Amino acid sequence: MLRNRYILIAITLLFSLFSQAQKRHPSGLNLKGADEELWNFGILFNLTNYGTSYTIENPPINKTSLNIFDGIAGGFRLVAEHRILERTDLRIEPGILLNRAAVGNPEGGITEIQLPLLIKFQGERHANYNPFILGGYLASYKTSQELDSWTIPYNRLMHSIELGAGVDFYLKKSKLALGVRILTPIVSDQKATATSPLKDLQSKAVLFTISFETKDGWKLYAR
């Protein structure tokens, strides 16, 4: 709980910092016409706090024998955003997540390849910031080689709903976005077996994100 509190404080401070930065530099609009660009590209970093829920199928069971790993996961995604309607964008964010929470692994978390397909709805731009909401489908594939030997059998391919909100801040050469998202699985995270001590394993998550985007994509950051 203390670790989660520090993350929330950090996110709040970041929002405050960039809001004040826009007020201190009233030199006009940054990135005029950025919202009308057909394509934007960038990179997104995230911290992800996973929580697991389950039902014990064969009690009694010693909870410590489940080898629950609940560390904070970190990852990054590449961003490709395509304007499809006014204030509406289609986003593809392929990426990787490291150290995801797990049950049944004695040595650590799960590594996942993630492919979200999201729709982003923007608000009305005010000076150099613009709120947004987004949502869509997330396919994720667990790459951990030892997965099949764990106490709890996982499905390697998972399907989830991803929903979130945030704020775009328009800088001189790029657009910075801060956001919060939630992941909710569509199906159980666990394979159905007769020998597993658990059933209905669900892995939900909260993501804290920061991204940098521009029509020039990653070329911008090499200058």
JSON list of C-alpha atoms in Angstrom, two decimals:
[
{"chain": "A", "resi": 1, "resn": "MET", "atom": "CA", "xyz": [0.00, 0.00, 0.00]},
{"chain": "A", "resi": 2, "resn": "LEU", "atom": "CA", "xyz": [2.84, 2.41, 0.82]},
{"chain": "A", "resi": 3, "resn": "ARG", "atom": "CA", "xyz": [4.47, 1.76, -2.56]},
{"chain": "A", "resi": 4, "resn": "ASN", "atom": "CA", "xyz": [1.17, 2.47, -4.33]},
{"chain": "A", "resi": 5, "resn": "ARG", "atom": "CA", "xyz": [0.82, 5.72, -2.39]},
{"chain": "A", "resi": 6, "resn": "TYR", "atom": "CA", "xyz": [4.23, 6.89, -3.62]},
{"chain": "A", "resi": 7, "resn": "ILE", "atom": "CA", "xyz": [3.23, 6.15, -7.23]},
{"chain": "A", "resi": 8, "resn": "LEU", "atom": "CA", "xyz": [0.01, 8.16, -6.88]},
{"chain": "A", "resi": 9, "resn": "ILE", "atom": "CA", "xyz": [1.92, 11.08, -5.33]},
{"chain": "A", "resi": 10, "resn": "ALA", "atom": "CA", "xyz": [4.43, 11.03, -8.19]},
{"chain": "A", "resi": 11, "resn": "ILE", "atom": "CA", "xyz": [1.68, 11.07, -10.83]},
{"chain": "A", "resi": 12, "resn": "THR", "atom": "CA", "xyz": [-0.09, 13.95, -9.07]},
{"chain": "A", "resi": 13, "resn": "LEU", "atom": "CA", "xyz": [3.13, 15.97, -8.92]},
{"chain": "A", "resi": 14, "resn": "LEU", "atom": "CA", "xyz": [3.78, 15.40, -12.63]},
{"chain": "A", "resi": 15, "resn": "PHE", "atom": "CA", "xyz": [0.31, 16.65, -13.56]},
{"chain": "A", "resi": 16, "resn": "SER", "atom": "CA", "xyz": [0.83, 19.71, -11.35]},
{"chain": "A", "resi": 17, "resn": "LEU", "atom": "CA", "xyz": [4.31, 20.38, -12.74]},
{"chain": "A", "resi": 18, "resn": "PHE", "atom": "CA", "xyz": [3.26, 20.43, -16.38]},
{"chain": "A", "resi": 19, "resn": "SER", "atom": "CA", "xyz": [0.11, 22.42, -15.68]},
{"chain": "A", "resi": 20, "resn": "GLN", "atom": "CA", "xyz": [2.22, 25.11, -14.03]},
{"chain": "A", "resi": 21, "resn": "ALA", "atom": "CA", "xyz": [4.77, 24.95, -16.84]},
{"chain": "A", "resi": 22, "resn": "GLN", "atom": "CA", "xyz": [2.09, 25.85, -19.37]},
{"chain": "A", "resi": 23, "resn": "LYS", "atom": "CA", "xyz": [1.06, 28.88, -17.27]},
{"chain": "A", "resi": 24, "resn": "ARG", "atom": "CA", "xyz": [4.62, 30.15, -16.86]},
{"chain": "A", "resi": 25, "resn": "HIS", "atom": "CA", "xyz": [5.28, 30.17, -20.61]},
{"chain": "A", "resi": 26, "resn": "PRO", "atom": "CA", "xyz": [2.32, 31.98, -22.23]},
{"chain": "A", "resi": 27, "resn": "SER", "atom": "CA", "xyz": [4.24, 32.46, -25.53]},
{"chain": "A", "resi": 28, "resn": "GLY", "atom": "CA", "xyz": [1.42, 31.21, -27.71]},
{"chain": "A", "resi": 29, "resn": "LEU", "atom": "CA", "xyz": [0.28, 27.80, -28.88]},
{"chain": "A", "resi": 30, "resn": "ASN", "atom": "CA", "xyz": [2.76, 24.96, -29.21]},
{"chain": "A", "resi": 31, "resn": "LEU", "atom": "CA", "xyz": [2.41, 22.49, -32.11]},
{"chain": "A", "resi": 32, "resn": "LYS", "atom": "CA", "xyz": [-0.36, 24.36, -33.91]},
{"chain": "A", "resi": 33, "resn": "GLY", "atom": "CA", "xyz": [-2.43, 21.95, -35.98]},
{"chain": "A", "resi": 34, "resn": "ALA", "atom": "CA", "xyz": [-1.09, 18.88, -34.16]},
{"chain": "A", "resi": 35, "resn": "ASP", "atom": "CA", "xyz": [-4.61, 17.52, -33.60]},
{"chain": "A", "resi": 36, "resn": "GLU", "atom": "CA", "xyz": [-5.30, 17.63, -37.33]},
{"chain": "A", "resi": 37, "resn": "GLU", "atom": "CA", "xyz": [-2.27, 15.50, -38.28]},
{"chain": "A", "resi": 38, "resn": "LEU", "atom": "CA", "xyz": [-3.25, 12.25, -40.02]},
{"chain": "A", "resi": 39, "resn": "TRP", "atom": "CA", "xyz": [-0.54, 10.25, -38.18]},
{"chain": "A", "resi": 40, "resn": "ASN", "atom": "CA", "xyz": [1.41, 10.64, -34.95]},
{"chain": "A", "resi": 41, "resn": "PHE", "atom": "CA", "xyz": [4.14, 8.31, -33.69]},
{"chain": "A", "resi": 42, "resn": "GLY", "atom": "CA", "xyz": [5.93, 7.98, -30.38]},
{"chain": "A", "resi": 43, "resn": "ILE", "atom": "CA", "xyz": [6.87, 5.90, -27.38]},
{"chain": "A", "resi": 44, "resn": "LEU", "atom": "CA", "xyz": [4.98, 5.17, -24.15]},
{"chain": "A", "resi": 45, "resn": "PHE", "atom": "CA", "xyz": [6.40, 4.04, -20.79]},
{"chain": "A", "resi": 46, "resn": "ASN", "atom": "CA", "xyz": [4.28, 2.52, -18.05]},
{"chain": "A", "resi": 47, "resn": "LEU", "atom": "CA", "xyz": [4.32, 1.27, -14.48]},
{"chain": "A", "resi": 48, "resn": "THR", "atom": "CA", "xyz": [1.71, -1.43, -13.93]},
{"chain": "A", "resi": 49, "resn": "ASN", "atom": "CA", "xyz": [0.30, -2.59, -10.62]},
{"chain": "A", "resi": 50, "resn": "TYR", "atom": "CA", "xyz": [-1.31, -6.04, -11.06]},
{"chain": "A", "resi": 51, "resn": "GLY", "atom": "CA", "xyz": [-3.69, -7.62, -8.60]},
{"chain": "A", "resi": 52, "resn": "THR", "atom": "CA", "xyz": [-4.85, -11.24, -8.71]},
{"chain": "A", "resi": 53, "resn": "SER", "atom": "CA", "xyz": [-8.09, -12.80, -7.53]},
{"chain": "A", "resi": 54, "resn": "TYR", "atom": "CA", "xyz": [-8.93, -16.50, -7.43]},
{"chain": "A", "resi": 55, "resn": "THR", "atom": "CA", "xyz": [-10.99, -19.21, -5.78]},
{"chain": "A", "resi": 56, "resn": "ILE", "atom": "CA", "xyz": [-9.29, -22.05, -3.87]},
{"chain": "A", "resi": 57, "resn": "GLU", "atom": "CA", "xyz": [-10.50, -25.23, -5.53]},
{"chain": "A", "resi": 58, "resn": "ASN", "atom": "CA", "xyz": [-9.02, -27.84, -3.17]},
{"chain": "A", "resi": 59, "resn": "PRO", "atom": "CA", "xyz": [-8.82, -26.47, 0.41]},
{"chain": "A", "resi": 60, "resn": "PRO", "atom": "CA", "xyz": [-7.14, -26.47, 2.77]},
{"chain": "A", "resi": 61, "resn": "ILE", "atom": "CA", "xyz": [-4.02, -25.04, 1.11]},
{"chain": "A", "resi": 62, "resn": "ASN", "atom": "CA", "xyz": [-1.01, -23.23, 2.49]},
{"chain": "A", "resi": 63, "resn": "LYS", "atom": "CA", "xyz": [-1.09, -19.81, 0.83]},
{"chain": "A", "resi": 64, "resn": "THR", "atom": "CA", "xyz": [2.70, -19.47, 0.96]},
{"chain": "A", "resi": 65, "resn": "SER", "atom": "CA", "xyz": [3.00, -22.58, -1.24]},
{"chain": "A", "resi": 66, "resn": "LEU", "atom": "CA", "xyz": [1.28, -20.68, -4.07]},
{"chain": "A", "resi": 67, "resn": "ASN", "atom": "CA", "xyz": [4.45, -18.60, -4.62]},
{"chain": "A", "resi": 68, "resn": "ILE", "atom": "CA", "xyz": [2.62, -15.30, -5.13]},
{"chain": "A", "resi": 69, "resn": "PHE", "atom": "CA", "xyz": [4.77, -12.64, -6.80]},
{"chain": "A", "resi": 70, "resn": "ASP", "atom": "CA", "xyz": [3.17, -9.16, -6.76]},
{"chain": "A", "resi": 71, "resn": "GLY", "atom": "CA", "xyz": [5.93, -6.72, -7.72]},
{"chain": "A", "resi": 72, "resn": "ILE", "atom": "CA", "xyz": [5.37, -3.58, -9.78]},
{"chain": "A", "resi": 73, "resn": "ALA", "atom": "CA", "xyz": [5.73, -4.31, -13.50]},
{"chain": "A", "resi": 74, "resn": "GLY", "atom": "CA", "xyz": [7.35, -1.93, -15.96]},
{"chain": "A", "resi": 75, "resn": "GLY", "atom": "CA", "xyz": [7.28, -1.76, -19.71]},
{"chain": "A", "resi": 76, "resn": "PHE", "atom": "CA", "xyz": [7.17, 0.30, -22.86]},
{"chain": "A", "resi": 77, "resn": "ARG", "atom": "CA", "xyz": [5.09, 0.49, -26.04]},
{"chain": "A", "resi": 78, "resn": "LEU", "atom": "CA", "xyz": [5.58, 2.02, -29.46]},
{"chain": "A", "resi": 79, "resn": "VAL", "atom": "CA", "xyz": [2.69, 4.27, -30.48]},
{"chain": "A", "resi": 80, "resn": "ALA", "atom": "CA", "xyz": [1.08, 4.75, -33.89]},
{"chain": "A", "resi": 81, "resn": "GLU", "atom": "CA", "xyz": [-1.98, 7.02, -33.84]},
{"chain": "A", "resi": 82, "resn": "HIS", "atom": "CA", "xyz": [-4.21, 7.58, -36.88]},
{"chain": "A", "resi": 83, "resn": "ARG", "atom": "CA", "xyz": [-6.88, 10.30, -37.09]},
{"chain": "A", "resi": 84, "resn": "ILE", "atom": "CA", "xyz": [-10.18, 8.71, -38.23]},
{"chain": "A", "resi": 85, "resn": "LEU", "atom": "CA", "xyz": [-12.68, 11.44, -37.25]},
{"chain": "A", "resi": 86, "resn": "GLU", "atom": "CA", "xyz": [-12.57, 14.87, -35.67]},
{"chain": "A", "resi": 87, "resn": "ARG", "atom": "CA", "xyz": [-11.21, 14.40, -32.09]},
{"chain": "A", "resi": 88, "resn": "THR", "atom": "CA", "xyz": [-11.19, 10.62, -32.62]},
{"chain": "A", "resi": 89, "resn": "ASP", "atom": "CA", "xyz": [-8.05, 8.55, -33.20]},
{"chain": "A", "resi": 90, "resn": "LEU", "atom": "CA", "xyz": [-7.22, 4.88, -33.69]},
{"chain": "A", "resi": 91, "resn": "ARG", "atom": "CA", "xyz": [-4.15, 3.84, -31.68]},
{"chain": "A", "resi": 92, "resn": "ILE", "atom": "CA", "xyz": [-1.95, 0.77, -31.98]},
{"chain": "A", "resi": 93, "resn": "GLU", "atom": "CA", "xyz": [0.53, 0.32, -29.12]},
{"chain": "A", "resi": 94, "resn": "PRO", "atom": "CA", "xyz": [2.68, -2.83, -29.50]},
{"chain": "A", "resi": 95, "resn": "GLY", "atom": "CA", "xyz": [5.02, -3.32, -26.56]},
{"chain": "A", "resi": 96, "resn": "ILE", "atom": "CA", "xyz": [6.47, -5.47, -23.82]},
{"chain": "A", "resi": 97, "resn": "LEU", "atom": "CA", "xyz": [5.77, -5.74, -20.09]},
{"chain": "A", "resi": 98, "resn": "LEU", "atom": "CA", "xyz": [8.36, -7.07, -17.62]},
{"chain": "A", "resi": 99, "resn": "ASN", "atom": "CA", "xyz": [7.93, -8.51, -14.15]},
{"chain": "A", "resi": 100, "resn": "ARG", "atom": "CA", "xyz": [4.15, -8.92, -14.22]},
{"chain": "A", "resi": 101, "resn": "ALA", "atom": "CA", "xyz": [2.50, -10.29, -11.06]},
{"chain": "A", "resi": 102, "resn": "ALA", "atom": "CA", "xyz": [2.11, -14.07, -10.98]},
{"chain": "A", "resi": 103, "resn": "VAL", "atom": "CA", "xyz": [0.90, -16.96, -8.86]},
{"chain": "A", "resi": 104, "resn": "GLY", "atom": "CA", "xyz": [2.79, -20.24, -8.87]},
{"chain": "A", "resi": 105, "resn": "ASN", "atom": "CA", "xyz": [6.21, -18.98, -9.95]},
{"chain": "A", "resi": 106, "resn": "PRO", "atom": "CA", "xyz": [8.94, -19.35, -7.32]},
{"chain": "A", "resi": 107, "resn": "GLU", "atom": "CA", "xyz": [11.40, -17.01, -9.09]},
{"chain": "A", "resi": 108, "resn": "GLY", "atom": "CA", "xyz": [9.57, -13.88, -10.21]},
{"chain": "A", "resi": 109, "resn": "GLY", "atom": "CA", "xyz": [7.02, -12.37, -12.55]},
{"chain": "A", "resi": 110, "resn": "ILE", "atom": "CA", "xyz": [5.82, -12.87, -16.10]},
{"chain": "A", "resi": 111, "resn": "THR", "atom": "CA", "xyz": [7.12, -11.28, -19.30]},
{"chain": "A", "resi": 112, "resn": "GLU", "atom": "CA", "xyz": [4.38, -10.35, -21.78]},
{"chain": "A", "resi": 113, "resn": "ILE", "atom": "CA", "xyz": [4.19, -9.07, -25.34]},
{"chain": "A", "resi": 114, "resn": "GLN", "atom": "CA", "xyz": [1.17, -6.76, -25.58]},
{"chain": "A", "resi": 115, "resn": "LEU", "atom": "CA", "xyz": [-0.82, -5.51, -28.57]},
{"chain": "A", "resi": 116, "resn": "PRO", "atom": "CA", "xyz": [-3.58, -3.00, -27.70]},
{"chain": "A", "resi": 117, "resn": "LEU", "atom": "CA", "xyz": [-6.00, -1.65, -30.29]},
{"chain": "A", "resi": 118, "resn": "LEU", "atom": "CA", "xyz": [-7.58, 1.50, -28.83]},
{"chain": "A", "resi": 119, "resn": "ILE", "atom": "CA", "xyz": [-9.94, 4.33, -29.74]},
{"chain": "A", "resi": 120, "resn": "LYS", "atom": "CA", "xyz": [-8.98, 7.73, -28.29]},
{"chain": "A", "resi": 121, "resn": "PHE", "atom": "CA", "xyz": [-11.54, 10.54, -27.86]},
{"chain": "A", "resi": 122, "resn": "GLN", "atom": "CA", "xyz": [-10.07, 14.01, -27.31]},
{"chain": "A", "resi": 123, "resn": "GLY", "atom": "CA", "xyz": [-11.67, 16.89, -25.51]},
{"chain": "A", "resi": 124, "resn": "GLU", "atom": "CA", "xyz": [-11.48, 20.52, -26.57]},
{"chain": "A", "resi": 125, "resn": "ARG", "atom": "CA", "xyz": [-7.94, 21.90, -26.54]},
{"chain": "A", "resi": 126, "resn": "HIS", "atom": "CA", "xyz": [-7.28, 24.65, -23.97]},
{"chain": "A", "resi": 127, "resn": "ALA", "atom": "CA", "xyz": [-4.06, 26.54, -24.70]},
{"chain": "A", "resi": 128, "resn": "ASN", "atom": "CA", "xyz": [-1.39, 23.83, -24.53]},
{"chain": "A", "resi": 129, "resn": "TYR", "atom": "CA", "xyz": [-3.28, 20.95, -22.91]},
{"chain": "A", "resi": 130, "resn": "ASN", "atom": "CA", "xyz": [-6.11, 18.66, -23.90]},
{"chain": "A", "resi": 131, "resn": "PRO", "atom": "CA", "xyz": [-7.88, 15.91, -21.84]},
{"chain": "A", "resi": 132, "resn": "PHE", "atom": "CA", "xyz": [-8.78, 12.59, -23.42]},
{"chain": "A", "resi": 133, "resn": "ILE", "atom": "CA", "xyz": [-10.35, 9.19, -22.75]},
{"chain": "A", "resi": 134, "resn": "LEU", "atom": "CA", "xyz": [-9.55, 5.94, -24.53]},
{"chain": "A", "resi": 135, "resn": "GLY", "atom": "CA", "xyz": [-10.53, 2.30, -24.55]},
{"chain": "A", "resi": 136, "resn": "GLY", "atom": "CA", "xyz": [-10.34, -0.89, -26.52]},
{"chain": "A", "resi": 137, "resn": "TYR", "atom": "CA", "xyz": [-9.02, -4.42, -26.79]},
{"chain": "A", "resi": 138, "resn": "LEU", "atom": "CA", "xyz": [-5.68, -5.80, -25.53]},
{"chain": "A", "resi": 139, "resn": "ALA", "atom": "CA", "xyz": [-4.14, -9.09, -26.66]},
{"chain": "A", "resi": 140, "resn": "SER", "atom": "CA", "xyz": [-1.19, -10.24, -24.55]},
{"chain": "A", "resi": 141, "resn": "TYR", "atom": "CA", "xyz": [1.12, -13.23, -24.93]},
{"chain": "A", "resi": 142, "resn": "LYS", "atom": "CA", "xyz": [3.22, -14.60, -22.07]},
{"chain": "A", "resi": 143, "resn": "THR", "atom": "CA", "xyz": [6.75, -15.41, -23.25]},
{"chain": "A", "resi": 144, "resn": "SER", "atom": "CA", "xyz": [8.16, -16.87, -20.00]},
{"chain": "A", "resi": 145, "resn": "GLN", "atom": "CA", "xyz": [9.70, -20.21, -20.98]},
{"chain": "A", "resi": 146, "resn": "GLU", "atom": "CA", "xyz": [9.10, -21.87, -17.59]},
{"chain": "A", "resi": 147, "resn": "LEU", "atom": "CA", "xyz": [5.37, -21.10, -17.65]},
{"chain": "A", "resi": 148, "resn": "ASP", "atom": "CA", "xyz": [4.28, -24.68, -18.32]},
{"chain": "A", "resi": 149, "resn": "SER", "atom": "CA", "xyz": [6.14, -25.99, -15.26]},
{"chain": "A", "resi": 150, "resn": "TRP", "atom": "CA", "xyz": [4.57, -23.59, -12.74]},
{"chain": "A", "resi": 151, "resn": "THR", "atom": "CA", "xyz": [2.22, -24.74, -9.98]},
{"chain": "A", "resi": 152, "resn": "ILE", "atom": "CA", "xyz": [-0.62, -22.71, -11.52]},
{"chain": "A", "resi": 153, "resn": "PRO", "atom": "CA", "xyz": [-1.11, -23.32, -15.28]},
{"chain": "A", "resi": 154, "resn": "TYR", "atom": "CA", "xyz": [-1.57, -20.04, -17.19]},
{"chain": "A", "resi": 155, "resn": "ASN", "atom": "CA", "xyz": [-3.06, -19.35, -20.59]},
{"chain": "A", "resi": 156, "resn": "ARG", "atom": "CA", "xyz": [-0.26, -17.93, -22.73]},
{"chain": "A", "resi": 157, "resn": "LEU", "atom": "CA", "xyz": [-2.63, -15.84, -24.87]},
{"chain": "A", "resi": 158, "resn": "MET", "atom": "CA", "xyz": [-4.95, -13.50, -22.98]},
{"chain": "A", "resi": 159, "resn": "HIS", "atom": "CA", "xyz": [-7.75, -11.13, -24.00]},
{"chain": "A", "resi": 160, "resn": "SER", "atom": "CA", "xyz": [-8.53, -8.01, -21.96]},
{"chain": "A", "resi": 161, "resn": "ILE", "atom": "CA", "xyz": [-10.36, -4.68, -22.02]},
{"chain": "A", "resi": 162, "resn": "GLU", "atom": "CA", "xyz": [-8.19, -1.58, -21.56]},
{"chain": "A", "resi": 163, "resn": "LEU", "atom": "CA", "xyz": [-9.79, 1.72, -20.47]},
{"chain": "A", "resi": 164, "resn": "GLY", "atom": "CA", "xyz": [-8.18, 4.98, -19.42]},
{"chain": "A", "resi": 165, "resn": "ALA", "atom": "CA", "xyz": [-8.00, 8.76, -19.30]},
{"chain": "A", "resi": 166, "resn": "GLY", "atom": "CA", "xyz": [-5.28, 11.37, -19.37]},
{"chain": "A", "resi": 167, "resn": "VAL", "atom": "CA", "xyz": [-4.07, 14.76, -20.56]},
{"chain": "A", "resi": 168, "resn": "ASP", "atom": "CA", "xyz": [-1.99, 15.73, -23.60]},
{"chain": "A", "resi": 169, "resn": "PHE", "atom": "CA", "xyz": [0.49, 18.56, -23.03]},
{"chain": "A", "resi": 170, "resn": "TYR", "atom": "CA", "xyz": [1.72, 20.32, -26.18]},
{"chain": "A", "resi": 171, "resn": "LEU", "atom": "CA", "xyz": [5.44, 21.08, -25.98]},
{"chain": "A", "resi": 172, "resn": "LYS", "atom": "CA", "xyz": [7.60, 22.91, -28.51]},
{"chain": "A", "resi": 173, "resn": "LYS", "atom": "CA", "xyz": [8.46, 19.86, -30.63]},
{"chain": "A", "resi": 174, "resn": "SER", "atom": "CA", "xyz": [6.33, 17.02, -29.30]},
{"chain": "A", "resi": 175, "resn": "LYS", "atom": "CA", "xyz": [3.22, 16.11, -27.35]},
{"chain": "A", "resi": 176, "resn": "LEU", "atom": "CA", "xyz": [3.61, 14.69, -23.84]},
{"chain": "A", "resi": 177, "resn": "ALA", "atom": "CA", "xyz": [0.75, 12.67, -22.35]},
{"chain": "A", "resi": 178, "resn": "LEU", "atom": "CA", "xyz": [0.17, 11.54, -18.77]},
{"chain": "A", "resi": 179, "resn": "GLY", "atom": "CA", "xyz": [-2.53, 9.00, -18.09]},
{"chain": "A", "resi": 180, "resn": "VAL", "atom": "CA", "xyz": [-4.03, 6.25, -15.96]},
{"chain": "A", "resi": 181, "resn": "ARG", "atom": "CA", "xyz": [-5.54, 3.05, -17.38]},
{"chain": "A", "resi": 182, "resn": "ILE", "atom": "CA", "xyz": [-7.15, -0.14, -16.08]},
{"chain": "A", "resi": 183, "resn": "LEU", "atom": "CA", "xyz": [-6.97, -3.66, -17.51]},
{"chain": "A", "resi": 184, "resn": "THR", "atom": "CA", "xyz": [-9.81, -6.13, -17.01]},
{"chain": "A", "resi": 185, "resn": "PRO", "atom": "CA", "xyz": [-9.55, -9.69, -18.40]},
{"chain": "A", "resi": 186, "resn": "ILE", "atom": "CA", "xyz": [-12.35, -11.02, -20.60]},
{"chain": "A", "resi": 187, "resn": "VAL", "atom": "CA", "xyz": [-11.69, -14.65, -19.60]},
{"chain": "A", "resi": 188, "resn": "SER", "atom": "CA", "xyz": [-9.82, -16.44, -16.82]},
{"chain": "A", "resi": 189, "resn": "ASP", "atom": "CA", "xyz": [-6.04, -16.06, -16.83]},
{"chain": "A", "resi": 190, "resn": "GLN", "atom": "CA", "xyz": [-5.66, -19.75, -16.01]},
{"chain": "A", "resi": 191, "resn": "LYS", "atom": "CA", "xyz": [-5.88, -22.98, -17.96]},
{"chain": "A", "resi": 192, "resn": "ALA", "atom": "CA", "xyz": [-8.66, -25.32, -16.89]},
{"chain": "A", "resi": 193, "resn": "THR", "atom": "CA", "xyz": [-7.09, -28.42, -15.34]},
{"chain": "A", "resi": 194, "resn": "ALA", "atom": "CA", "xyz": [-8.25, -31.03, -12.86]},
{"chain": "A", "resi": 195, "resn": "THR", "atom": "CA", "xyz": [-5.10, -30.81, -10.74]},
{"chain": "A", "resi": 196, "resn": "SER", "atom": "CA", "xyz": [-4.83, -27.06, -10.12]},
{"chain": "A", "resi": 197, "resn": "PRO", "atom": "CA", "xyz": [-5.46, -25.90, -6.52]},
{"chain": "A", "resi": 198, "resn": "LEU", "atom": "CA", "xyz": [-7.13, -22.72, -7.85]},
{"chain": "A", "resi": 199, "resn": "LYS", "atom": "CA", "xyz": [-9.82, -21.74, -10.32]},
{"chain": "A", "resi": 200, "resn": "ASP", "atom": "CA", "xyz": [-11.05, -18.50, -11.91]},
{"chain": "A", "resi": 201, "resn": "LEU", "atom": "CA", "xyz": [-7.68, -16.78, -11.66]},
{"chain": "A", "resi": 202, "resn": "GLN", "atom": "CA", "xyz": [-8.16, -13.15, -12.75]},
{"chain": "A", "resi": 203, "resn": "SER", "atom": "CA", "xyz": [-5.32, -10.65, -13.18]},
{"chain": "A", "resi": 204, "resn": "LYS", "atom": "CA", "xyz": [-6.51, -7.03, -13.18]},
{"chain": "A", "resi": 205, "resn": "ALA", "atom": "CA", "xyz": [-4.19, -4.04, -13.35]},
{"chain": "A", "resi": 206, "resn": "VAL", "atom": "CA", "xyz": [-3.80, -0.28, -13.04]},
{"chain": "A", "resi": 207, "resn": "LEU", "atom": "CA", "xyz": [-1.33, 1.38, -15.44]},
{"chain": "A", "resi": 208, "resn": "PHE", "atom": "CA", "xyz": [0.37, 4.75, -14.99]},
{"chain": "A", "resi": 209, "resn": "THR", "atom": "CA", "xyz": [1.59, 5.99, -18.37]},
{"chain": "A", "resi": 210, "resn": "ILE", "atom": "CA", "xyz": [3.78, 8.72, -19.84]},
{"chain": "A", "resi": 211, "resn": "SER", "atom": "CA", "xyz": [4.27, 9.08, -23.59]},
{"chain": "A", "resi": 212, "resn": "PHE", "atom": "CA", "xyz": [5.99, 11.34, -26.12]},
{"chain": "A", "resi": 213, "resn": "GLU", "atom": "CA", "xyz": [4.40, 11.66, -29.57]},
{"chain": "A", "resi": 214, "resn": "THR", "atom": "CA", "xyz": [4.89, 13.68, -32.73]},
{"chain": "A", "resi": 215, "resn": "LYS", "atom": "CA", "xyz": [4.32, 13.32, -36.47]},
{"chain": "A", "resi": 216, "resn": "ASP", "atom": "CA", "xyz": [8.10, 12.74, -36.79]},
{"chain": "A", "resi": 217, "resn": "GLY", "atom": "CA", "xyz": [8.02, 9.81, -34.37]},
{"chain": "A", "resi": 218, "resn": "TRP", "atom": "CA", "xyz": [11.29, 8.55, -32.92]},
{"chain": "A", "resi": 219, "resn": "LYS", "atom": "CA", "xyz": [13.33, 10.61, -35.47]},
{"chain": "A", "resi": 220, "resn": "LEU", "atom": "CA", "xyz": [12.62, 13.66, -33.32]},
{"chain": "A", "resi": 221, "resn": "TYR", "atom": "CA", "xyz": [14.48, 12.29, -30.31]},
{"chain": "A", "resi": 222, "resn": "ALA", "atom": "CA", "xyz": [17.62, 11.55, -32.35]},
{"chain": "A", "resi": 223, "resn": "ARG", "atom": "CA", "xyz": [18.15, 15.23, -33.17]}
]
